[in-house]
Coordinates of C-alpha atoms in Angstrom, one line a residue:
M227 CA -16.1 57.3 21.7
T228 CA -17.0 53.9 20.2
T229 CA -14.8 54.6 17.1
L230 CA -11.9 55.5 19.4
V231 CA -12.2 52.3 21.3
L232 CA -12.3 50.2 18.1
M233 CA -9.2 52.0 16.7
M234 CA -7.4 51.2 20.0
V235 CA -8.4 47.6 19.7
T236 CA -7.2 47.2 16.2
S237 CA -4.0 49.2 16.8
Q238 CA -2.6 46.3 18.8
V239 CA -1.8 44.2 15.7
P240 CA 0.3 45.7 12.9
D241 CA -1.8 46.8 9.9
Q242 CA 0.4 44.8 7.5
E243 CA -0.5 41.6 9.4
I244 CA -4.3 42.3 9.3
T245 CA -3.9 43.1 5.6
A246 CA -2.0 39.9 5.0
L247 CA -4.8 37.9 6.6
F248 CA -7.3 39.8 4.5
E249 CA -5.4 39.0 1.4
I250 CA -5.2 35.3 2.3
Y251 CA -9.0 35.3 3.0
N252 CA -9.8 37.2 -0.2
N253 CA -7.4 35.1 -2.4
T254 CA -8.8 31.8 -1.2
N255 CA -12.5 32.5 -1.5
G256 CA -13.0 33.2 2.2
A257 CA -16.8 33.4 1.7
A258 CA -16.9 29.7 1.1
W259 CA -14.6 28.6 3.9
Q260 CA -15.9 25.8 6.1
W261 CA -15.6 27.1 9.6
E262 CA -15.3 25.1 12.8
S263 CA -17.6 25.6 15.8
V264 CA -17.5 29.2 16.9
L265 CA -18.1 28.1 20.5
L266 CA -15.2 25.7 20.5
N267 CA -12.7 27.3 18.1
G268 CA -13.4 31.1 18.2
P269 CA -15.1 33.5 15.9
R270 CA -14.8 33.7 12.1
W271 CA -12.5 36.2 10.5
N272 CA -14.1 39.6 10.4
F273 CA -12.8 42.3 8.0
T274 CA -15.5 44.8 8.6
R275 CA -14.2 48.4 8.3
D276 CA -15.3 51.6 10.0
G277 CA -16.1 54.8 8.1
D278 CA -12.4 55.7 7.8
G279 CA -11.6 52.4 6.2
N280 CA -10.0 50.9 9.3
F281 CA -10.6 47.2 10.3
I282 CA -12.7 47.2 13.4
D283 CA -11.8 43.7 14.6
N284 CA -8.6 42.3 16.0
P285 CA -7.5 38.7 15.1
C286 CA -5.5 38.4 18.3
S287 CA -7.8 40.0 21.0
S288 CA -10.8 38.4 19.4
G289 CA -9.2 35.0 19.1
W290 CA -10.0 34.3 15.4
Q291 CA -10.2 30.7 14.3
G292 CA -6.9 29.3 13.3
V293 CA -4.9 32.3 14.4
T294 CA -2.5 32.2 17.3
C295 CA -0.7 35.3 18.5
S296 CA 2.3 36.2 20.6
R297 CA 0.2 36.9 23.7
S298 CA -3.1 35.7 25.0
S299 CA -6.2 37.3 23.6
Q300 CA -6.8 39.2 26.9
L301 CA -3.3 40.7 26.8
C302 CA -3.6 41.5 23.1
S303 CA -6.4 43.9 23.9
M304 CA -4.0 46.0 25.8
Q305 CA -0.5 45.3 24.4
A306 CA 1.0 44.9 20.9
C307 CA 0.7 41.4 19.5
Q308 CA 1.7 39.7 16.3
V309 CA 0.5 36.6 14.6
T310 CA 2.7 33.6 15.3
Q311 CA 0.6 30.7 14.0
L312 CA -1.9 30.2 11.2
N313 CA -3.6 26.8 11.3
I314 CA -6.4 26.5 8.8
P315 CA -6.4 23.0 7.3
F316 CA -9.6 21.5 6.0
Y317 CA -11.2 24.9 5.7
N318 CA -12.0 24.6 2.0
L319 CA -9.5 27.3 0.9
A320 CA -9.6 27.6 -2.9
G321 CA -7.2 29.9 -4.8
S322 CA -3.6 30.9 -4.4
I323 CA -1.3 31.9 -1.5
P324 CA -0.8 35.6 -1.8
S325 CA 2.7 37.2 -1.6
H326 CA 1.4 39.1 1.5
I327 CA 2.1 35.9 3.5
G328 CA 5.6 37.2 3.8
D329 CA 4.3 40.1 6.0
L330 CA 3.5 37.8 8.9
L331 CA 7.1 38.3 10.1
L332 CA 6.8 36.4 13.4
L333 CA 5.0 33.4 12.0
E334 CA 6.2 30.2 13.4
V335 CA 3.6 27.7 12.1
L336 CA 1.8 27.9 8.8
D337 CA -0.6 25.0 8.1
L338 CA -2.8 25.4 5.0
S339 CA -3.0 21.6 4.4
S340 CA -5.9 19.6 3.0
N341 CA -7.6 22.4 1.1
S342 CA -7.9 23.2 -2.6
L343 CA -5.1 25.7 -3.1
T344 CA -3.7 26.3 -6.5
G345 CA -0.9 28.4 -8.0
S346 CA 2.7 28.4 -6.8
I347 CA 4.4 29.0 -3.5
P348 CA 5.3 32.7 -3.4
S349 CA 8.9 33.5 -3.0
A350 CA 7.9 36.0 -0.3
I351 CA 7.6 32.9 2.0
G352 CA 11.4 33.2 2.4
S353 CA 10.8 36.3 4.6
L354 CA 9.4 34.2 7.4
I355 CA 12.8 33.6 9.0
V356 CA 11.4 32.4 12.3
L357 CA 9.0 29.9 10.6
Q358 CA 9.4 26.4 12.2
D359 CA 6.6 24.4 10.7
L360 CA 5.3 24.7 7.1
Q361 CA 2.5 22.4 5.9
L362 CA 0.9 22.6 2.5
Q363 CA 0.1 19.0 1.9
Y364 CA -3.0 17.7 0.0
N365 CA -3.6 20.7 -2.2
F366 CA -3.1 21.4 -5.9
V367 CA -0.1 23.8 -5.6
S368 CA 2.0 23.8 -8.7
G369 CA 5.2 25.5 -10.0
T370 CA 8.6 25.0 -8.4
L371 CA 9.9 25.1 -4.9
P372 CA 11.1 28.7 -4.4
V373 CA 14.8 29.2 -3.9
S374 CA 13.9 31.5 -1.0
L375 CA 13.0 28.4 1.1
G376 CA 16.7 28.3 1.8
N377 CA 16.3 31.5 3.9
L378 CA 14.1 29.7 6.5
V379 CA 16.9 28.8 8.9
S380 CA 14.5 28.1 11.8
L381 CA 12.4 25.6 9.8
S382 CA 12.3 22.2 11.4
K383 CA 9.4 20.7 9.5
I384 CA 8.2 21.1 5.9
I385 CA 5.4 19.0 4.4
I386 CA 4.3 19.6 0.8
D387 CA 3.0 16.1 0.0
D388 CA 0.4 15.4 -2.7
N389 CA 0.7 18.5 -4.8
L390 CA 1.8 19.3 -8.3
I391 CA 5.2 20.7 -7.5
E392 CA 7.8 20.2 -10.3
G393 CA 11.4 21.1 -11.0
S394 CA 14.3 20.3 -8.6
I395 CA 14.8 20.5 -4.9
P396 CA 16.7 23.8 -4.2
S397 CA 20.3 23.2 -3.2
G398 CA 19.7 25.9 -0.5
I399 CA 17.9 23.2 1.5
S400 CA 21.3 22.5 3.1
N401 CA 20.9 25.9 4.9
L402 CA 18.0 24.6 6.9
V403 CA 20.2 23.6 9.8
A404 CA 17.3 23.1 12.2
M405 CA 15.5 20.7 9.8
R406 CA 14.1 17.5 11.3
Y407 CA 11.3 16.5 9.0
I408 CA 11.1 16.9 5.2
S409 CA 8.2 15.4 3.2
F410 CA 7.7 16.1 -0.6
Y411 CA 5.9 12.8 -1.2
S412 CA 3.8 12.5 -4.4
N413 CA 4.8 15.5 -6.5
L414 CA 6.4 15.9 -9.9
L415 CA 9.9 16.7 -8.7
T416 CA 12.9 15.9 -11.0
G417 CA 16.7 16.3 -10.8
I418 CA 19.0 14.9 -8.1
I419 CA 18.5 14.9 -4.4
P420 CA 20.8 17.7 -3.3
P421 CA 24.0 16.4 -1.7
G422 CA 23.6 19.0 1.0
V423 CA 20.7 17.1 2.5
S424 CA 23.3 14.9 4.2
Q425 CA 24.6 18.0 6.1
L426 CA 21.3 18.3 7.9
M427 CA 22.5 17.0 11.2
F428 CA 19.1 16.9 12.9
L429 CA 17.2 15.3 10.1
E430 CA 15.0 12.4 11.3
V431 CA 12.5 12.0 8.5
L432 CA 12.9 12.3 4.7
Y433 CA 10.0 11.4 2.5
L434 CA 10.7 12.0 -1.2
D435 CA 8.8 9.0 -2.6
F436 CA 6.5 9.1 -5.7
N437 CA 8.4 11.7 -7.7
A438 CA 10.7 11.5 -10.7
L439 CA 14.0 12.1 -9.0
T440 CA 17.2 10.9 -10.6
G441 CA 20.8 10.4 -9.6
R442 CA 22.3 8.4 -6.7
L443 CA 21.1 7.8 -3.2
P444 CA 22.0 10.6 -0.7
D445 CA 24.8 9.9 1.8
L446 CA 22.5 9.5 4.8
F447 CA 23.2 5.9 5.8
D448 CA 25.6 6.8 8.6
S449 CA 23.2 9.3 10.2
P450 CA 22.9 8.8 14.0
I451 CA 19.3 10.1 14.2
L452 CA 17.6 9.4 10.9
T453 CA 14.6 7.2 11.5
H454 CA 12.5 7.3 8.3
L455 CA 13.9 7.3 4.7
W456 CA 11.4 6.9 1.9
L457 CA 12.9 7.4 -1.6
D458 CA 10.7 4.8 -3.4
H459 CA 9.0 5.2 -6.7
N460 CA 11.6 7.5 -8.3
L461 CA 14.2 7.0 -11.0
L462 CA 17.2 6.7 -8.8
T463 CA 20.3 4.8 -10.0
G464 CA 23.6 3.5 -8.6
S465 CA 24.0 1.1 -5.7
I466 CA 23.1 1.0 -2.0
P467 CA 26.1 2.3 -0.1
I468 CA 28.5 -0.2 1.3
H469 CA 28.9 1.4 4.7
L470 CA 25.6 1.4 6.6
S471 CA 25.5 2.5 10.2
A472 CA 22.2 4.4 10.7
V473 CA 21.5 2.5 13.9
V474 CA 18.1 4.2 14.6
L475 CA 16.8 3.9 11.1
R476 CA 13.3 2.2 11.4
M477 CA 11.9 2.5 7.9
L478 CA 13.9 2.2 4.6
H479 CA 11.9 2.4 1.4
L480 CA 13.9 2.2 -1.8
E481 CA 11.5 0.2 -4.0
N482 CA 10.6 1.0 -7.6
N483 CA 13.9 2.6 -8.6
F484 CA 16.7 1.4 -10.9
L485 CA 19.2 0.5 -8.2
T486 CA 21.9 -2.0 -9.0
G487 CA 24.7 -3.8 -7.3
S488 CA 24.6 -6.0 -4.3
I489 CA 23.3 -5.6 -0.7
S490 CA 26.2 -4.8 1.6
N491 CA 26.9 -7.1 4.5
E492 CA 26.6 -4.0 6.7
I493 CA 22.9 -4.2 6.3
G494 CA 23.1 -6.1 9.5
N495 CA 24.1 -2.9 11.3
L496 CA 20.7 -1.4 10.8
T497 CA 19.3 -3.2 13.8
S498 CA 16.4 -0.8 14.5
L499 CA 14.9 -1.5 11.0
R500 CA 11.2 -2.4 11.1
H501 CA 10.4 -2.0 7.4
L502 CA 12.9 -2.7 4.6
L503 CA 11.5 -2.5 1.0
L504 CA 13.9 -3.0 -1.9
D505 CA 11.6 -4.5 -4.5
D506 CA 11.4 -3.6 -8.2
N507 CA 15.0 -2.7 -8.7
Q508 CA 17.9 -4.5 -10.4
L509 CA 19.8 -5.6 -7.3
T510 CA 22.2 -8.6 -7.8
G511 CA 24.2 -10.9 -5.6
S512 CA 23.2 -13.1 -2.7
L513 CA 21.3 -12.3 0.5
P514 CA 23.9 -11.4 3.2
R515 CA 23.7 -13.7 6.2
E516 CA 23.7 -10.6 8.3
F517 CA 20.0 -10.2 7.5
G518 CA 19.7 -12.4 10.6
N519 CA 20.7 -9.5 12.8
L520 CA 17.6 -7.5 11.8
I521 CA 15.6 -8.9 14.6
N522 CA 13.1 -6.0 14.7
L523 CA 12.0 -6.4 11.1
V524 CA 8.3 -6.5 10.5
T525 CA 8.3 -6.1 6.7
L526 CA 11.0 -7.4 4.3
S527 CA 10.2 -7.0 0.6
M528 CA 12.8 -7.7 -2.1
E529 CA 10.7 -9.0 -5.0
H530 CA 11.4 -8.3 -8.7
N531 CA 15.2 -8.1 -8.5
L532 CA 18.0 -10.2 -9.8
L533 CA 19.1 -11.7 -6.5
T534 CA 20.8 -15.2 -6.4
G535 CA 22.0 -17.6 -3.9
S536 CA 20.1 -19.2 -1.1
I537 CA 17.9 -18.0 1.8
P538 CA 20.2 -17.6 4.8
S539 CA 19.2 -19.9 7.7
G540 CA 19.9 -17.0 10.1
M541 CA 16.7 -15.4 8.8
G542 CA 15.0 -17.6 11.3
N543 CA 16.0 -15.0 13.9
L544 CA 13.4 -12.6 12.4
V545 CA 10.7 -13.6 14.9
Q546 CA 8.8 -10.3 14.4
L547 CA 8.6 -10.5 10.6
D548 CA 5.1 -10.3 9.4
F549 CA 5.5 -9.8 5.6
F550 CA 8.2 -11.6 3.6
T551 CA 8.6 -11.6 -0.2
L552 CA 11.4 -12.6 -2.5
R553 CA 9.1 -13.1 -5.5
S554 CA 10.6 -13.0 -9.0
N555 CA 14.3 -13.4 -8.3
S556 CA 16.7 -16.3 -9.0
I557 CA 17.0 -17.7 -5.5
T558 CA 18.2 -21.3 -5.3
G559 CA 18.6 -24.0 -2.7
S560 CA 15.9 -25.2 -0.3
I561 CA 13.6 -23.3 2.0
P562 CA 15.4 -23.4 5.3
N563 CA 13.7 -25.3 8.1
E564 CA 14.5 -22.2 10.3
I565 CA 11.6 -20.4 8.6
S566 CA 9.4 -22.2 11.2
Q567 CA 10.9 -19.9 13.9
M568 CA 9.4 -16.8 12.1
T569 CA 6.1 -17.3 14.0
A570 CA 4.8 -13.8 13.3
L571 CA 4.6 -14.4 9.6
T572 CA 1.2 -13.8 7.9
W573 CA 2.4 -13.3 4.3
V574 CA 5.1 -15.4 2.5
E575 CA 5.9 -15.0 -1.3
L576 CA 8.8 -17.1 -2.5
N577 CA 7.3 -17.7 -6.0
Y578 CA 9.0 -17.4 -9.3
N579 CA 12.5 -18.4 -8.2
S580 CA 14.5 -21.6 -8.5
L581 CA 14.0 -23.1 -5.1
S582 CA 14.4 -26.9 -4.8
G583 CA 14.1 -29.6 -2.2
R584 CA 11.0 -30.4 -0.1
M585 CA 8.5 -28.1 1.5
P586 CA 9.6 -27.6 5.2
H587 CA 7.7 -30.1 7.3
N588 CA 7.3 -27.6 10.1
L589 CA 5.4 -24.9 8.3
N590 CA 2.7 -25.7 10.8
S591 CA 4.6 -23.5 13.3
L592 CA 3.5 -20.4 11.3
S593 CA 0.1 -20.4 13.0
L594 CA -0.7 -16.8 11.9
L595 CA 0.0 -17.4 8.2
E596 CA -2.6 -16.1 5.8
F597 CA -0.8 -16.1 2.4
L598 CA 1.6 -18.7 1.1
S599 CA 2.9 -18.6 -2.5
L600 CA 5.6 -21.0 -3.6
E601 CA 4.6 -21.4 -7.3
F602 CA 7.0 -21.6 -10.2
N603 CA 9.9 -23.2 -8.4
F604 CA 11.3 -26.8 -8.4
L605 CA 10.0 -28.1 -5.1
T606 CA 9.7 -31.8 -4.8
G607 CA 8.0 -34.3 -2.5
P608 CA 4.6 -34.1 -0.9
I609 CA 2.6 -31.1 0.1
A610 CA 3.8 -30.8 3.7
G611 CA 3.5 -28.9 6.9
I612 CA 0.3 -27.0 6.3
G613 CA -2.2 -29.2 8.2
S614 CA -2.9 -26.8 11.0
L615 CA -2.7 -23.3 9.4
E616 CA -6.3 -22.3 10.3
F617 CA -5.9 -18.7 9.2
L618 CA -4.5 -19.6 5.7
E619 CA -6.5 -17.9 3.0
I620 CA -4.3 -18.3 -0.1
L621 CA -2.2 -21.5 -0.8
D622 CA -0.5 -21.3 -4.2
L623 CA 1.9 -24.2 -5.1
D624 CA 1.5 -24.1 -8.9
S625 CA 4.2 -25.3 -11.3
N626 CA 6.5 -27.3 -9.1
L627 CA 7.4 -31.0 -9.0
L628 CA 5.2 -31.9 -6.1
T629 CA 4.1 -35.5 -5.8
G630 CA 1.8 -37.5 -3.5
S631 CA -1.9 -36.9 -2.7
I632 CA -4.0 -34.1 -1.3
S633 CA -4.4 -35.0 2.4
S634 CA -7.8 -35.2 4.0
A635 CA -6.2 -33.0 6.8
I636 CA -6.9 -30.1 4.4
K637 CA -10.3 -29.9 6.1
I638 CA -8.6 -27.9 9.0
L639 CA -7.8 -25.0 6.6
T640 CA -11.3 -23.6 6.9
A641 CA -10.2 -20.0 6.0
L642 CA -8.9 -21.0 2.6
E643 CA -10.2 -18.9 -0.3
T644 CA -7.8 -20.2 -3.0
I645 CA -6.2 -23.6 -3.6
S646 CA -3.9 -23.6 -6.6
F647 CA -1.9 -26.8 -7.2
D648 CA -1.7 -26.6 -11.0
H649 CA 1.0 -28.3 -13.0
N650 CA 2.5 -30.7 -10.5
T651 CA 2.5 -34.5 -10.4
L652 CA -0.1 -35.0 -7.7
T653 CA -1.9 -38.3 -7.6
G654 CA -4.9 -39.8 -5.8
S655 CA -8.3 -38.3 -5.5
I656 CA -9.8 -35.0 -4.2
P657 CA -10.7 -35.8 -0.6
S658 CA -14.3 -35.4 0.3
E659 CA -13.2 -33.3 3.2
V660 CA -12.8 -30.4 0.8
G661 CA -16.5 -29.8 1.6
Y662 CA -15.4 -28.3 4.9
L663 CA -13.7 -25.4 3.2
V664 CA -16.7 -23.2 3.0
S665 CA -14.7 -20.0 2.2
L666 CA -13.2 -21.4 -1.0
E667 CA -13.6 -19.2 -4.0
D668 CA -11.1 -20.7 -6.4
I669 CA -9.9 -24.3 -6.9
R670 CA -7.2 -24.9 -9.5
L671 CA -5.8 -28.5 -9.9
V672 CA -4.9 -28.3 -13.6
G673 CA -2.3 -30.6 -15.1
N674 CA -1.8 -33.3 -12.4
L675 CA -2.4 -37.1 -12.3
L676 CA -5.5 -36.9 -10.1
T677 CA -8.0 -39.8 -10.4
G678 CA -11.3 -40.9 -8.9
T679 CA -14.5 -39.1 -9.0
I680 CA -15.3 -35.4 -8.4
P681 CA -16.7 -35.5 -4.8
E682 CA -20.3 -34.4 -4.4
E683 CA -19.2 -32.4 -1.3
I684 CA -17.9 -29.7 -3.7
G685 CA -21.5 -28.7 -4.1
S686 CA -21.5 -27.3 -0.5
L687 CA -18.9 -24.7 -1.4
S688 CA -21.4 -21.8 -1.9
A689 CA -18.7 -19.2 -2.3
L690 CA -16.9 -21.0 -5.1
S691 CA -16.4 -18.8 -8.2
S692 CA -13.9 -20.9 -10.3
L693 CA -13.4 -24.7 -10.5
N694 CA -10.6 -25.8 -12.8
L695 CA -9.9 -29.5 -12.9
D696 CA -8.6 -29.7 -16.5
D697 CA -5.9 -32.2 -17.7
N698 CA -6.2 -34.9 -15.0
M699 CA -7.7 -38.4 -15.1
F700 CA -11.0 -37.9 -13.2
S701 CA -13.6 -40.5 -14.0
G702 CA -17.3 -41.1 -13.2
S703 CA -20.0 -38.6 -13.6
V704 CA -20.2 -35.0 -12.7
P705 CA -22.1 -34.7 -9.5
K706 CA -25.5 -32.9 -9.7
E707 CA -24.5 -31.0 -6.6
I708 CA -22.4 -28.7 -8.7
N709 CA -25.8 -27.0 -9.5
N710 CA -25.7 -25.6 -6.0
L711 CA -22.7 -23.4 -6.8
F712 CA -24.8 -20.3 -7.5
N713 CA -21.6 -18.1 -7.4
L714 CA -19.8 -20.1 -10.0
H715 CA -18.3 -18.1 -12.9
T716 CA -16.0 -20.6 -14.6
L717 CA -16.1 -24.4 -14.8
F718 CA -13.3 -26.2 -16.5
L719 CA -13.3 -30.1 -16.7
Q720 CA -11.7 -30.7 -20.1
N721 CA -9.3 -33.5 -20.8
N722 CA -10.4 -36.0 -18.2
A723 CA -12.2 -39.4 -18.4
L724 CA -15.6 -38.3 -17.1
T725 CA -18.5 -40.4 -18.3
G726 CA -22.3 -40.5 -18.1
N727 CA -24.5 -37.5 -18.7
I728 CA -23.5 -33.9 -17.6
D729 CA -26.6 -32.5 -16.0
L730 CA -26.5 -28.7 -15.3
V731 CA -29.2 -26.2 -14.6
L732 CA -28.0 -23.0 -16.1
N733 CA -31.2 -20.9 -15.8
S734 CA -34.4 -21.5 -13.9
S735 CA -36.7 -19.9 -11.4
V736 CA -34.4 -21.4 -8.7
P737 CA -31.1 -19.5 -8.7
Q738 CA -28.4 -22.0 -9.7
L739 CA -25.7 -21.5 -12.3
L740 CA -26.9 -18.1 -13.4
L741 CA -23.5 -16.5 -13.1
L742 CA -21.6 -19.0 -15.3
E743 CA -19.5 -17.3 -18.0
V744 CA -17.3 -20.2 -19.1
L745 CA -18.1 -23.9 -19.4
D746 CA -15.5 -26.2 -20.9
V747 CA -16.1 -29.9 -20.5
S748 CA -14.6 -31.0 -23.8
N749 CA -12.5 -34.1 -24.4
N750 CA -14.3 -36.4 -21.9
L751 CA -16.5 -39.5 -22.4
F752 CA -19.9 -38.0 -21.8
S753 CA -23.0 -39.6 -23.4
A754 CA -25.1 -36.4 -23.3
Y755 CA -25.2 -32.9 -22.1
Y756 CA -28.3 -31.8 -20.3
L757 CA -27.9 -28.0 -20.0
K758 CA -31.2 -26.6 -18.9
G759 CA -31.6 -23.0 -20.1
I760 CA -28.3 -22.9 -22.1
F761 CA -29.9 -20.7 -24.8
F762 CA -31.2 -18.2 -22.3
L763 CA -28.2 -17.8 -20.0
P764 CA -27.6 -14.0 -20.0
I765 CA -23.8 -13.8 -19.5
I766 CA -22.2 -17.1 -20.7
K767 CA -19.4 -16.4 -23.1
V768 CA -17.8 -19.8 -23.9
V769 CA -19.3 -23.3 -24.0
A770 CA -17.0 -26.1 -25.2
L771 CA -18.5 -29.6 -25.5
S772 CA -17.3 -32.7 -27.4
G773 CA -17.6 -36.4 -27.5
K774 CA -18.4 -39.1 -30.1
L775 CA -21.9 -39.7 -28.9
A776 CA -22.5 -36.2 -27.4
K777 CA -25.7 -34.4 -27.9
L778 CA -26.8 -31.0 -26.5
I779 CA -30.2 -31.0 -25.0
D780 CA -31.8 -27.8 -23.8
A781 CA -34.0 -29.7 -21.5
E782 CA -37.0 -28.5 -19.6
Y783 CA -37.4 -30.9 -16.7

């Protein structure tokens, strides 16, 4: 009687489907699967057989973990049921997907993501003609995408990110008329993006980034529903289309390709854009003034191109912009005062261009700014407009034509970690208020016309790792307070007019300059160098000393 009941129970699911589950379990080292809580997620898969070799358990009536069926488990104990969903991500599957997967004919969802699957995707997967959701991401699946994927006419989502898939994307992808979401991110795909992808009228998301795809951009920029297009880090060529009307597009990633040509004025039609990344291409021409229409932009990155012309004043309209970089182009003209209207900015990189004129006096309006890099331009006049940027961490103004002094108002910038004013024409002294900048790790003032003494307040900067004051006109003695900089790795004071004795404790029972790796105080007017412990310092690599009357004293005092 018992055997009869068990056979009735198992008869409610087609034998080929139970066999398919068994093959999946067997092929992927089911004995080592990492199961969820039985109480919360249902029993583990059970392939025990009776004396006649029949399976005694039913995945549908028993409610096996990760298995969903066409009826409830209660109904499946009395009526025929078939498997409709297989959701077993993070279960530690290891091995290949068996061809028996094609026997789950009513499967709508297949999620085997975040496991350790290997081998290729079986062509039998093309038999799952009602499949709507296929997820194999974060495995080690290799081989090519099977041509049979083109049979999955009900498929609306396919995610195969972070695998080892190679070869081309099958042209049959154009058959997937219900498709909304395609993601093949981070594989080894080559060849062109099939033109048929532009025929997928319901496509909302296309992630093909971090592959080796070639050819031109797909014709998707007039899609009325496309929201995410990530084609970055490929080998794509050609230009960005002239006609752009994808009015709901929110994310456009085209960085790290070989795109050429100019940016169309119709970029201003993409008014829903939140993130626009075009960096590391070979784009030319000027920035269209229509950029000012993109009022929803949060990220705008166009560094490492060949762009020319000036920054349009209309970009001041981008009041939600957080990240803005034009690094390494050939942008000319001045920084527009309208930048002060972009009050959400936290990161600005305009370095390595040919910008001229003065720093905008109203940069103070960018109260959230954390990173400001303007180095390697032709900016003139004083350092301006930064006196109240209390969140500023990086201030890099290297290699410009800046003049004037370093203001004592710098004390307000208490979050500063790096000050880099190298190779300008700054005059005056280092204000003693620098001692308020307790977060400073790096001070670079090389190649200016700074005078006066090195303020003793520098000794209070306990986080300081690098102090570089080379090639100025500092005078007086080196303050003993420098010995308090126990995190200092490099100290450069060469080519100044420093006098007296230099008195540094490089090794002692009291932790002082124990981390110092490079010490260069050459070409000054020192009388003597008192370097306690110089011969025992464990990591110092370079010591450069000079002077007519200089003598090195390894003093014990």
